[in-house]
Coordinates of C-alpha atoms in Angstrom, one line a residue:
Chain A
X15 CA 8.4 65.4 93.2
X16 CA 11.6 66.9 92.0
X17 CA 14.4 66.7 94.3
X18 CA 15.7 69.6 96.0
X19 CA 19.3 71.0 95.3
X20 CA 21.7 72.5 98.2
X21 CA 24.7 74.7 96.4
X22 CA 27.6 74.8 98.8
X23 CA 29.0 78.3 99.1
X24 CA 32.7 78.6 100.5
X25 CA 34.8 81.7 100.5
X26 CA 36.3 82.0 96.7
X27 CA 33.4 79.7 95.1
X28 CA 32.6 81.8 91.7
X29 CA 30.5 79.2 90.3
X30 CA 27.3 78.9 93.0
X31 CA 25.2 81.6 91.3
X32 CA 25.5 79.7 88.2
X33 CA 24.9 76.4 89.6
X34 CA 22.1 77.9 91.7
X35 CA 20.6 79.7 88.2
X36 CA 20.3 76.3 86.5
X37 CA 18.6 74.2 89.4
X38 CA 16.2 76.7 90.3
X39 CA 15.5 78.4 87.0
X40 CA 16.1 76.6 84.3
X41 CA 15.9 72.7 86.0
X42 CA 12.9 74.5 88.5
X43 CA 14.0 72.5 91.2
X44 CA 13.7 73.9 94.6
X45 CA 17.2 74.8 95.5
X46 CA 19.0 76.9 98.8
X47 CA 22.4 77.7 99.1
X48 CA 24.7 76.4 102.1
X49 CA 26.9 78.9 103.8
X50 CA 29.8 76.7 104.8
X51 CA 29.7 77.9 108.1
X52 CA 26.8 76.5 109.1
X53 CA 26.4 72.3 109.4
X54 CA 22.3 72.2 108.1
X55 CA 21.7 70.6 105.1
X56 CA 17.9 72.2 104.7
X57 CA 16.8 68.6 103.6
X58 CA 18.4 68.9 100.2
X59 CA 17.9 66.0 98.3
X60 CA 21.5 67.0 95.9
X61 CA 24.1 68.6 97.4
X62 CA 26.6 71.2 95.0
X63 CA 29.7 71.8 95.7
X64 CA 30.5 74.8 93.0
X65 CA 33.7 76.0 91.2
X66 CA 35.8 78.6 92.3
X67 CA 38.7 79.1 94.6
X68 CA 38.0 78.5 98.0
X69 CA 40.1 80.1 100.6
X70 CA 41.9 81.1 97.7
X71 CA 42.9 77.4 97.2
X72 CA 45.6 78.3 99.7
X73 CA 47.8 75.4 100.3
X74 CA 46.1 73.3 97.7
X75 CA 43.1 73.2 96.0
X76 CA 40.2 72.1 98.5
X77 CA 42.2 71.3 100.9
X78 CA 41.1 74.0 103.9
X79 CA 37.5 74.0 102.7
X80 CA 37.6 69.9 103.4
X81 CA 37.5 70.9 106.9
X82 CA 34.5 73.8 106.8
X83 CA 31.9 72.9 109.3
X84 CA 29.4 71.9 106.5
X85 CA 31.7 69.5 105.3
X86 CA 31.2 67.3 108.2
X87 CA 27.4 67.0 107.3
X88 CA 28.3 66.8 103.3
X89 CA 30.4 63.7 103.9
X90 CA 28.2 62.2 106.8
X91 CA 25.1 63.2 103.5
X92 CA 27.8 61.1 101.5
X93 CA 28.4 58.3 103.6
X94 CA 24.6 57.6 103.9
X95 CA 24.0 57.4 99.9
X96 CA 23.1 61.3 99.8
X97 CA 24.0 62.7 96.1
X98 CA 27.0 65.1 96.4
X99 CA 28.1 66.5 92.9
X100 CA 31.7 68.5 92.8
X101 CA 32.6 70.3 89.9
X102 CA 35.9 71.5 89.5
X103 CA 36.8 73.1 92.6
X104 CA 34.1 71.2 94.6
X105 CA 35.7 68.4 92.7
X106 CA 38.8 69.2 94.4
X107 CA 37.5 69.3 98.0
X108 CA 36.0 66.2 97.3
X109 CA 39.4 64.5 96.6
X110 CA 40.7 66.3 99.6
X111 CA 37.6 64.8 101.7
X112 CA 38.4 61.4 100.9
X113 CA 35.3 61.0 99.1
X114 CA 36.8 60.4 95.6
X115 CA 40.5 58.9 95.2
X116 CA 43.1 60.6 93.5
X117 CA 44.9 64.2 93.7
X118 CA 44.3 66.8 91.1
X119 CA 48.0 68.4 90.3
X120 CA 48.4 70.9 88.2
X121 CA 48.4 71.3 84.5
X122 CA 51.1 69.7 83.0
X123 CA 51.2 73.0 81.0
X124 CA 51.5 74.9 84.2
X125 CA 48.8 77.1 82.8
X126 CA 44.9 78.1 83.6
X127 CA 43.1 76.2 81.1
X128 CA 39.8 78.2 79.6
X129 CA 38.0 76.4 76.6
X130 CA 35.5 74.5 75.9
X131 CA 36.4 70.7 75.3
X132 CA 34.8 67.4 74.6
X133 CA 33.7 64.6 77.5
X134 CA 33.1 61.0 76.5
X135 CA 30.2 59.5 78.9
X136 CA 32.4 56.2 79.7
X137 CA 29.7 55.1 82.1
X138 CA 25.8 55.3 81.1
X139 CA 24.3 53.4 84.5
X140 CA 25.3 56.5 86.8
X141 CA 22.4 58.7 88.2
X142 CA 24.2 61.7 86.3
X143 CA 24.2 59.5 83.1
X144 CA 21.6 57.1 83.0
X145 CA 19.6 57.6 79.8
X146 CA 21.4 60.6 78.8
X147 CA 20.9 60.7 75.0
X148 CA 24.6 61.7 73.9
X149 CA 28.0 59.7 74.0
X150 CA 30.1 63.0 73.7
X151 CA 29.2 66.1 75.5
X152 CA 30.8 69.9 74.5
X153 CA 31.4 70.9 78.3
X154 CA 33.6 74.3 79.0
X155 CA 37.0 73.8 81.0
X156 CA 38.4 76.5 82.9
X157 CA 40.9 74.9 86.2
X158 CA 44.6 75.2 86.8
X159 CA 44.7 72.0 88.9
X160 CA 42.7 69.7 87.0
X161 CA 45.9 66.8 86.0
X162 CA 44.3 63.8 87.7
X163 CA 46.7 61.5 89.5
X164 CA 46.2 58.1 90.9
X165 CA 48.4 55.4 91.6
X166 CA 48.3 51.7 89.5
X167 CA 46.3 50.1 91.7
X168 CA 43.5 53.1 92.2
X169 CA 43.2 53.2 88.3
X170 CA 42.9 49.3 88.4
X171 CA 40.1 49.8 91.3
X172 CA 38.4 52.7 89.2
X173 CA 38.3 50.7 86.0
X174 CA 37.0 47.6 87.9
X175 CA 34.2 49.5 89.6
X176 CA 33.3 51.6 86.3
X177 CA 34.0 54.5 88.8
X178 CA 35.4 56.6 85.7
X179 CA 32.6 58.6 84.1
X180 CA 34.0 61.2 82.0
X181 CA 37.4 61.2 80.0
X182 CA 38.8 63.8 77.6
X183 CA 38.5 63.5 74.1
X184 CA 38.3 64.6 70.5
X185 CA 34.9 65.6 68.8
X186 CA 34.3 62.4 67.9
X187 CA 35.3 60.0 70.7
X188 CA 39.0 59.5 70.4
X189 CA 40.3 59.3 73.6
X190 CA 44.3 59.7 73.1
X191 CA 47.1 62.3 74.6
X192 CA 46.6 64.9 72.1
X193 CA 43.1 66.0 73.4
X194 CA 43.9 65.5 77.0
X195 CA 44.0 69.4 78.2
X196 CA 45.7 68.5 81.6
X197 CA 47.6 65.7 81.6
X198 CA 45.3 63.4 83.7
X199 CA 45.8 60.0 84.0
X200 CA 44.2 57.8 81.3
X201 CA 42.2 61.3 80.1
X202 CA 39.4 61.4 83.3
X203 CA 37.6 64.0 83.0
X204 CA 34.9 63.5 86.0
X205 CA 35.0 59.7 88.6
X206 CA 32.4 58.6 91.3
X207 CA 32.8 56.9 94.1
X208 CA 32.3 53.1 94.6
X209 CA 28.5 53.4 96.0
X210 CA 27.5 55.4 93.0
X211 CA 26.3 58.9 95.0
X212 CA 29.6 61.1 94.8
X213 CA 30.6 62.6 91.7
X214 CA 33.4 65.0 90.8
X215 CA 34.0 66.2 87.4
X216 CA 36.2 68.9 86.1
X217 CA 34.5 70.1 83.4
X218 CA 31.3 72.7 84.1
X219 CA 28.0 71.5 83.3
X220 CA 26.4 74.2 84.5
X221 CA 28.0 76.9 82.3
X222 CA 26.2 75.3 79.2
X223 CA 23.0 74.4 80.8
X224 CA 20.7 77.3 79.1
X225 CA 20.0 77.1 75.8
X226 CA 20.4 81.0 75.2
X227 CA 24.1 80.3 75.3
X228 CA 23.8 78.1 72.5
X229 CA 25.7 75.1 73.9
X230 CA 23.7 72.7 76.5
X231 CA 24.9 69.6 76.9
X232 CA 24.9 70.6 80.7
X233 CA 21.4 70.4 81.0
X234 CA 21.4 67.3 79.5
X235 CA 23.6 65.8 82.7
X236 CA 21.1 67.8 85.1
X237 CA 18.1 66.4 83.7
X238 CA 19.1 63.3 83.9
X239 CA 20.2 63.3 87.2
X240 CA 16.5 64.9 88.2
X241 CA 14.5 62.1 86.0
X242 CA 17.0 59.5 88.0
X243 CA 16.2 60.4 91.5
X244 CA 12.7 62.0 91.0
X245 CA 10.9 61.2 94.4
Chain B
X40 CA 57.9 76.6 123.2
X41 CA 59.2 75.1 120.1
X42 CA 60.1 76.3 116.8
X43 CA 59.2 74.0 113.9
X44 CA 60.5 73.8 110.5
X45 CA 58.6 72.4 108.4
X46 CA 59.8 70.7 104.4
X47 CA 57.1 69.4 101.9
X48 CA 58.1 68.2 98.5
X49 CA 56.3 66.2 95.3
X50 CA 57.3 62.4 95.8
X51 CA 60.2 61.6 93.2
X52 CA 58.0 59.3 91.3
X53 CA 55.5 62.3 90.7
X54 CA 55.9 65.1 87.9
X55 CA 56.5 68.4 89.1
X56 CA 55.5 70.9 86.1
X57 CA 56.4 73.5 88.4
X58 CA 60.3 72.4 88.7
X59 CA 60.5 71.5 85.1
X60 CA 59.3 75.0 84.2
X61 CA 61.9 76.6 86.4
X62 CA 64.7 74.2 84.8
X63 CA 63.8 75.8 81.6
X64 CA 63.8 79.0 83.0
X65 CA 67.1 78.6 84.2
X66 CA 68.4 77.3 80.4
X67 CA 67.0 81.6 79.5
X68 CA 69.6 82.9 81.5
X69 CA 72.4 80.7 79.9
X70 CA 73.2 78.4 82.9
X71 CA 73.2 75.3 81.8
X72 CA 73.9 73.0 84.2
X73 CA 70.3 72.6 86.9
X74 CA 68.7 69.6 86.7
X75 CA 66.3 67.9 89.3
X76 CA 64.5 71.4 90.3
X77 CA 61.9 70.5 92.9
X78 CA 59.4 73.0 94.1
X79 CA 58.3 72.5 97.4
X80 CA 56.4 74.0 100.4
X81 CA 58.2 75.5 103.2
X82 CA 56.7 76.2 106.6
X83 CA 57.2 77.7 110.0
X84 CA 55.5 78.0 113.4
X85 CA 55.3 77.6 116.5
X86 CA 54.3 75.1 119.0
X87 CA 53.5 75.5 122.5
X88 CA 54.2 71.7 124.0
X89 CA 54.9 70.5 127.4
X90 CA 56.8 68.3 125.6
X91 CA 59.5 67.6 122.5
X92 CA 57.4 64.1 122.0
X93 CA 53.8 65.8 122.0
X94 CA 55.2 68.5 119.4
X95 CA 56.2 66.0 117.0
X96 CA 53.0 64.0 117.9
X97 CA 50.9 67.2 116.9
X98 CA 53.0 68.0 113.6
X99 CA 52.5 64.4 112.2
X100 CA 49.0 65.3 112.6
X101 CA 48.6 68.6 111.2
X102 CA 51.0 67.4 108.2
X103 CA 49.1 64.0 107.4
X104 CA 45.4 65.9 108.2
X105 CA 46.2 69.5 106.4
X106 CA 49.8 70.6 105.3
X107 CA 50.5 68.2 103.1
X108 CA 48.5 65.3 100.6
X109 CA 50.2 62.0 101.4
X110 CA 49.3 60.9 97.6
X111 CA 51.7 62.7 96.1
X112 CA 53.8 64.6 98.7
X113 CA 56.5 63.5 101.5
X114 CA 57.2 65.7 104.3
X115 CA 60.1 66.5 107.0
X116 CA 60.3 68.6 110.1
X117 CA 62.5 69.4 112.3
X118 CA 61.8 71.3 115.8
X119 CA 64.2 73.7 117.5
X120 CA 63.4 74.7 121.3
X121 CA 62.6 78.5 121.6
X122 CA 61.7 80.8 124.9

């Protein structure tokens, strides 16, 4: 059975409609969406939480929609090996959960970054990228507080638990300074957490997930993830 | 009823591309002589304590919980009493 997806809607996400459009139409996954108001998961198998700018990323980025009753039962979900995917924003509130190390600054540019960019997969034994058939994925960016930080010893305890899973790079794979959009620490693009169930990325998979758009290395991500944790 | 003050600025060791874009700024308008620009968050409120001890107990709270990410941010405050 394919699992089902919960898509986390905050005030200021943007991006729920579009993750919602992929699970249900193009992935045909039973999928609901969360109000963050209310605490019930509706026995969602994947939980989203969506770009955007919640609370109108007031103070920083994530950090008042960290404490939205339905984050209580997304990180008690977490805790118990429950698959919770941010992307960009929900990336954020993850960091500001405690559920992946590390702060997202701002761009070292100071600016709102809107392109499309290139992601090497720099861990293949993840549920999101087990048996994915590409190295290098074309993945659209579009965040103003995407500069990962982490201290020495977190990037030592990320590289020693393979926790990086997506870093910045040229169209062929070279991972250097020149096609790091952000300024993030050693390129990361997207971590997980020690256990292997939380996942932030910044990039947006689901804004290249149909093939009418031409680009869909997206879907590539989502259906692996589905053919990983197919019940 | 206390007043509190409350400081929160980017750790030294951390970049501040805000800061560094205001330095610049500062170099358009021919003065030539800012360095170190740090932006930072300022905030005020109030606090309604039976106490000076249980206000600061509170704001060390609210500051390492919401106002301000410990990663990559200090903070200060100081509390005034008010009527």
């Amino acid at each position: 059975m394919k699992p089902k997806f919960g898509v986390v809607v905050f005030p200021g996400s943007n991006c729920d409609h579009d993750a919602y459009y992929v699970t249900k139409k193009i992935l045909d996954c039973e999928t609901e969406f969360l109000w963050h108001k209310d605490t019930d998961l509706k026995n969602c198998d994947v939980i989203i939480l969506p770009g955007g700018f919640s609370y109108g990323d007031y103070l920083r980025t994530g950090a008042i929609a960290r404490f939205s009753p339905i984050m209580e039962s997304v990180i008690d979900f977490a805790n118990k090996g429950g698959i919770v995917l941010g992307i960009c924003n929900g990336f954020q509130i993850l960091i500001e959960a405690n559920l992946l190390p590390g702060t997202l600054m701002k761009n070292v540019s100071t600016k709102f970054i809107c392109k499309d960019i290139f992601v090497k997969v720099a861990n293949h034994e993840t549920v999101l990228t087990k048996n994915v058939s590409k190295n290098i994925l074309e993945i659209p960016i579009a965040h103003g507080d995407g500069n990962y930080f982490i201290d020495e010893k977190g990037l030592h305890s990320l590289k020693e638990n393979n926790q990086i899973i997506f870093q910045y790079c040229s169209d062929n794979g070279e991972i250097s300074d020149k096609y790091n959009p952000n300024g993030s620490a050693e390129n990361i693009a997207g971590i997980m957490n020690k256990s292997g169930n939380v996942f932030g990325m910044m990039p947006h998979p689901e804004r290249c997930s149909d093939s009418t758009l031409m680009k869909s290395d997206g879907f590539l991500l989502f259906n692996t993830l589905i053919q990983n944790i197919i019940k | 009823m206390y007043k509190a003050t409350i400081i929160i600025k980017r750790r030294k060791s951390i970049l501040d591309p805000q800061g560094k874009a205001v330095e610049q700024g500062s170099k358009l308008l021919k003065i030539d002589d800012i360095s170190e620009v740090r932006i930072g968050k300022f905030i005020e409120l109030n606090i309604d304590t039976s106490s000076r001890e249980k206000a600061n107990e509170e704001l060390d709270k609210l500051c390492n919980k919401l106002l301000a990410n410990l990663n990559i941010e200090d903070y200060s405050f100081t509390l005034e009493e008010i009527k």
